[in-house]
Short mmCIF file of C-alpha atoms in Angstrom, two decimals:
data_model
loop_
_atom_site.label_atom_id
_atom_site.label_comp_id
_atom_site.label_asym_id
_atom_site.label_seq_id
_atom_site.Cartn_x
_atom_site.Cartn_y
_atom_site.Cartn_z
CA MET A 9 -57.25 -125.42 -33.42
CA GLU A 10 -55.36 -122.79 -35.21
CA LEU A 11 -58.57 -120.87 -35.83
CA LEU A 12 -59.44 -120.96 -32.13
CA ASP A 13 -56.01 -119.80 -31.24
CA LEU A 14 -56.28 -116.95 -33.67
CA GLN A 15 -59.66 -115.95 -32.26
CA HIS A 16 -58.32 -116.01 -28.71
CA GLU A 17 -55.33 -113.97 -29.81
CA ASN A 18 -57.59 -111.57 -31.66
CA GLU A 19 -59.80 -111.12 -28.59
CA ASP A 20 -56.74 -110.64 -26.44
CA LEU A 21 -55.44 -107.98 -28.81
CA ARG A 22 -58.81 -106.25 -28.85
CA ALA A 23 -58.90 -106.27 -25.08
CA ARG A 24 -55.41 -104.87 -24.95
CA LEU A 25 -56.33 -102.29 -27.60
CA GLN A 26 -59.38 -101.29 -25.62
CA ALA A 27 -57.30 -100.98 -22.44
CA ALA A 28 -54.72 -98.92 -24.30
CA THR A 29 -57.43 -96.72 -25.76
CA GLN A 30 -58.93 -96.19 -22.33
CA ALA A 31 -55.47 -95.36 -20.97
CA ILE A 32 -54.91 -92.91 -23.80
CA ASP A 33 -58.29 -91.28 -23.16
CA LYS A 34 -57.44 -91.04 -19.50
CA LYS A 35 -54.08 -89.48 -20.27
CA ALA A 36 -55.78 -87.11 -22.69
CA LEU A 37 -58.19 -86.01 -19.97
CA GLU A 38 -55.31 -85.56 -17.55
CA PHE A 39 -53.41 -83.57 -20.17
CA ILE A 40 -56.44 -81.37 -20.78
CA ASP A 41 -56.82 -80.76 -17.05
CA LEU A 42 -53.12 -80.03 -16.71
CA GLU A 43 -53.28 -77.70 -19.69
CA LYS A 44 -56.17 -75.82 -18.09
CA LYS A 45 -54.27 -75.53 -14.83
CA LEU A 46 -51.16 -74.35 -16.59
CA GLU A 47 -53.17 -71.86 -18.59
CA GLU A 48 -54.71 -70.49 -15.42
CA GLU A 49 -51.27 -70.36 -13.79
CA ARG A 50 -49.88 -68.57 -16.82
CA GLY A 51 -52.68 -66.01 -16.70
CA ARG A 52 -52.11 -65.44 -13.00
CA MET A 53 -48.37 -65.08 -13.45
CA THR A 54 -48.95 -62.71 -16.35
CA CYS A 55 -51.12 -60.50 -14.13
CA GLU A 56 -48.54 -60.58 -11.38
CA LEU A 57 -45.83 -59.76 -13.88
CA GLU A 58 -47.79 -56.76 -15.11
CA LYS A 59 -48.28 -55.58 -11.54
CA LEU A 60 -44.61 -56.05 -10.79
CA ARG A 61 -43.66 -54.21 -13.97
CA GLU A 62 -45.92 -51.29 -13.06
CA ARG A 63 -44.46 -51.25 -9.55
CA TYR A 64 -40.97 -51.37 -10.97
CA ASP A 65 -41.74 -48.45 -13.27
CA ARG A 66 -43.09 -46.42 -10.35
CA LEU A 67 -40.08 -47.25 -8.23
CA LEU A 68 -37.76 -46.35 -11.07
CA SER A 69 -39.45 -42.99 -11.61
CA ASN A 70 -39.36 -42.33 -7.86
CA HIS A 71 -35.70 -43.27 -7.80
CA HIS A 72 -34.91 -40.85 -10.62
CA ARG A 73 -36.88 -38.09 -8.90
CA LEU A 74 -35.21 -38.78 -5.55
CA SER A 75 -31.80 -38.88 -7.20
CA LYS A 76 -32.41 -35.49 -8.80
CA LEU A 77 -33.69 -34.10 -5.51
CA ASN A 78 -30.70 -35.58 -3.71
CA HIS A 79 -28.31 -33.88 -6.11
CA GLU A 80 -30.10 -30.57 -5.63
CA LEU A 81 -30.01 -30.97 -1.85
CA GLU A 82 -26.33 -31.84 -1.96
CA ALA A 83 -25.62 -28.74 -4.02
CA ARG A 84 -27.63 -26.56 -1.64
CA LEU A 85 -25.93 -28.20 1.34
CA LEU A 86 -22.50 -27.49 -0.12
CA GLU A 87 -23.49 -23.88 -0.78
CA THR A 88 -24.83 -23.58 2.77
CA ILE A 89 -21.63 -25.07 4.17
CA ASP A 90 -19.52 -22.62 2.19
CA ALA A 91 -21.70 -19.70 3.31
CA LYS A 92 -21.57 -20.83 6.95
CA ASN A 93 -17.82 -21.28 6.77
CA ALA A 94 -17.44 -17.76 5.41
CA GLU A 95 -19.80 -16.43 8.08
CA LYS A 96 -17.90 -18.36 10.73
CA LYS A 97 -14.66 -16.84 9.54
CA VAL A 98 -16.16 -13.35 9.67
CA LEU A 99 -17.56 -14.00 13.15
CA CYS A 100 -14.20 -15.35 14.32
CA ASP A 101 -12.50 -12.21 13.03
CA GLU A 102 -15.10 -10.04 14.74
CA LEU A 103 -14.68 -12.08 17.93
CA GLU A 104 -10.94 -11.60 17.89
CA ALA A 105 -11.37 -7.87 17.27
CA THR A 106 -13.96 -7.69 20.06
CA LYS A 107 -11.65 -9.58 22.42
CA SER A 108 -8.82 -7.18 21.66
CA LYS A 109 -11.16 -4.21 22.17
CA LEU A 110 -12.41 -5.77 25.41
CA ALA A 111 -8.86 -6.23 26.66
CA ASP A 112 -8.08 -2.62 25.72
CA CYS A 113 -11.25 -1.44 27.48
CA GLU A 114 -10.34 -3.48 30.56
CA ARG A 115 -6.89 -1.91 30.62
CA ARG A 116 -8.39 1.55 30.21
CA LEU A 117 -10.97 0.73 32.89
CA SER A 118 -8.24 -0.30 35.30
CA VAL A 119 -6.38 2.94 34.57
CA VAL A 120 -9.57 4.99 34.96
CA SER A 121 -10.43 3.15 38.17
CA ALA A 122 -6.98 3.89 39.57
CA GLU A 123 -7.33 7.55 38.57
CA ARG A 124 -10.83 7.65 40.05
CA ASN A 125 -9.59 6.24 43.34
CA ARG A 126 -6.74 8.74 43.36
CA TYR A 127 -9.08 11.63 42.58
CA LYS A 128 -11.51 10.34 45.19
CA ASP A 129 -8.76 10.34 47.81
CA ASP A 130 -7.66 13.82 46.70
CA CYS A 131 -11.23 15.10 46.84
CA SER A 132 -11.72 13.51 50.26
CA VAL A 133 -8.58 15.25 51.50
CA ALA A 134 -9.77 18.55 49.98
CA VAL A 135 -13.22 18.18 51.53
CA ASN A 136 -11.69 17.38 54.91
CA LEU A 137 -9.46 20.44 54.64
CA LEU A 138 -12.42 22.64 53.68
CA GLN A 139 -14.53 21.23 56.48
CA THR A 140 -11.71 21.66 58.99
CA ASN A 141 -10.79 25.26 58.15
CA PRO A 142 -12.96 26.79 55.41
CA ASP A 143 -11.89 30.39 56.28
CA GLN A 144 -8.37 29.82 54.92
CA PHE A 145 -9.48 29.10 51.34
CA LEU A 146 -10.93 31.85 49.15
CA PRO A 147 -11.03 32.60 45.41
CA GLN A 148 -8.26 34.69 43.85
CA ASN A 149 -10.24 37.85 43.10
CA PRO A 150 -8.97 41.24 44.39
CA LYS A 151 -12.21 43.04 43.55
CA LEU A 152 -14.11 40.38 45.45
CA GLN A 153 -11.85 40.86 48.46
CA GLN A 154 -12.59 44.58 48.43
CA VAL A 155 -16.30 43.86 48.21
CA LEU A 156 -16.01 41.32 51.02
CA ARG A 157 -14.16 43.78 53.24
CA GLY A 158 -16.70 46.53 52.52
CA THR A 159 -19.59 44.20 53.13
CA ALA A 160 -18.01 42.89 56.32
CA SER A 161 -17.45 46.44 57.60
CA ARG A 162 -21.05 47.40 56.79
CA ASN A 163 -22.33 44.28 58.49
CA SER A 164 -20.09 45.04 61.47
CA ASP A 165 -21.47 48.58 61.72
CA GLU A 166 -25.03 47.34 61.42
CA SER A 167 -24.41 44.66 64.02
CA ARG A 168 -22.93 47.20 66.42
CA ALA A 169 -25.90 49.47 65.82
CA ASN A 170 -28.38 46.67 66.40
CA GLY A 171 -26.34 45.05 69.17
CA ASP A 172 -27.54 41.54 68.30
CA CYS A 173 -24.31 39.93 67.04
CA ALA A 174 -20.57 39.97 67.47
CA GLU A 175 -18.07 41.46 65.05
CA PRO A 176 -17.87 39.16 62.04
CA SER A 177 -14.84 38.29 59.97
CA ILE A 178 -14.41 39.64 56.47
CA VAL A 179 -14.12 36.10 55.26
CA PRO A 180 -17.48 34.85 53.98
CA LEU A 181 -18.98 32.12 56.08
CA PHE A 182 -19.95 29.37 53.66
CA PRO A 183 -22.11 26.44 54.67
CA ALA A 184 -20.23 23.31 55.68
CA PHE A 185 -19.51 20.87 52.86
CA LEU A 186 -21.36 17.62 52.94
CA PRO A 187 -19.13 14.56 53.57
CA THR A 188 -20.08 12.92 50.29
CA PHE A 189 -18.40 11.97 47.04
CA PRO A 190 -18.28 13.60 44.55
CA PRO A 191 -17.78 16.79 46.56
CA ILE A 192 -19.89 19.83 45.89
CA GLY A 193 -18.49 23.00 44.40
CA LEU A 194 -19.28 26.36 45.89
CA SER A 195 -20.00 29.39 43.76
CA SER A 196 -21.17 32.83 44.82
CA MET A 197 -22.30 35.85 42.85
CA LEU A 198 -21.83 39.19 44.55
CA ASP A 199 -22.71 42.75 43.46
CA LEU A 200 -19.49 44.70 42.93
CA ASP A 201 -21.11 48.14 42.79
CA GLY A 202 -24.20 47.49 44.92
CA SER A 203 -26.56 47.66 41.92
CA THR A 204 -29.49 45.27 41.66
CA GLY A 205 -30.29 45.54 37.95
CA PRO A 206 -30.04 42.68 35.49
CA ASN A 207 -26.87 44.22 33.93
CA ALA A 208 -25.07 44.66 37.21
CA PRO A 209 -21.56 43.10 37.23
CA ARG A 210 -21.15 40.03 39.36
CA SER A 211 -18.22 38.02 40.66
CA HIS A 212 -18.28 34.22 40.48
CA ILE A 213 -16.72 32.14 43.21
CA GLN A 214 -15.71 28.62 42.26
CA GLY A 215 -14.53 26.10 44.78
CA THR A 216 -11.63 24.92 42.62
CA ASP A 217 -9.81 28.31 42.34
CA THR A 218 -8.76 29.12 45.92
CA TYR A 219 -5.83 30.59 47.77
CA LYS A 220 -4.87 31.06 51.37
CA ILE A 221 -5.32 34.55 52.84
CA PRO A 222 -2.31 35.77 54.84
CA ASN A 223 -2.88 36.04 58.56
CA SER A 224 -1.64 39.65 58.57
CA SER A 225 -4.49 40.97 56.45
CA THR A 226 -7.28 38.62 57.40
CA PRO A 227 -7.96 37.21 60.83
CA SER A 228 -8.28 33.44 60.73
CA THR A 229 -10.06 31.09 63.02
CA ASN A 230 -10.08 27.31 63.23
CA GLN A 231 -13.58 27.19 64.62
CA ARG A 232 -16.83 27.04 62.71
CA PRO A 233 -19.02 30.17 62.72
CA THR A 234 -21.71 30.44 65.32
CA SER A 235 -25.36 30.99 64.54
CA ALA A 236 -25.05 34.70 65.38
CA GLU A 237 -22.13 35.11 63.01
CA SER A 238 -24.09 33.29 60.35
CA ARG A 239 -26.99 35.67 60.78
CA CYS A 240 -24.65 38.65 60.53
CA THR A 241 -23.10 37.50 57.26
CA ASN A 242 -25.46 38.38 54.44
CA PHE A 243 -24.09 37.75 50.92
CA LYS A 244 -26.38 37.97 47.95
CA GLY A 245 -26.76 35.10 45.45
CA THR A 246 -24.79 32.39 47.31
CA VAL A 247 -25.56 29.06 45.65
CA LEU A 248 -24.29 25.50 45.85
CA THR A 249 -23.64 23.66 42.63
CA GLU A 250 -22.74 20.02 42.36
CA ILE A 251 -19.68 19.17 40.28
#
């Protein structure tokens, strides 16, 4: 009986040993498979790590380059700001100076405008006076007066001889002034000795240097000359110049 029991126990132990061996083999296969998977995972992670390291290196180099460029741009920006501030200060100073000059010019313009209006009124009054009675205003020139009287007497004699005009006045009959502004100045060049050469002396009449002829020596009239009187008055070189 003891032998049978030992045999049964031996068979049971063998069966258990076989089962344990099979379990160990199974675990060994599972371990091998797991080791392969882990090895593959390690290789994949190693590749990813290398890629990430390369990417990190590129990003780091780009960061250093961008940092350097940023510093350079900041320095240039500060220099530009300083230059623009200096330019702005200069422009502000020029603007203030220009404003002061503009105010001065406006004041001068107002003064000149007032003077222009005053001179315009004075010239209008003078033109009206000359248009109303031009015979009362003549240049201050005694030689010219003698020439005018001689010329008027000669014209009077010629007119009496021809019988085509009335006796003219010794005062020269100038054309009527135009009612415009600025007024026109009247100048006349007359032969003092009757010569016609290029060196002959001449007398200049300017509309700004005038005086009133006394009524005792020169007959005055408040009427404009007629066409006949205009034809009888013949002065050489009468010209109109605009002031």
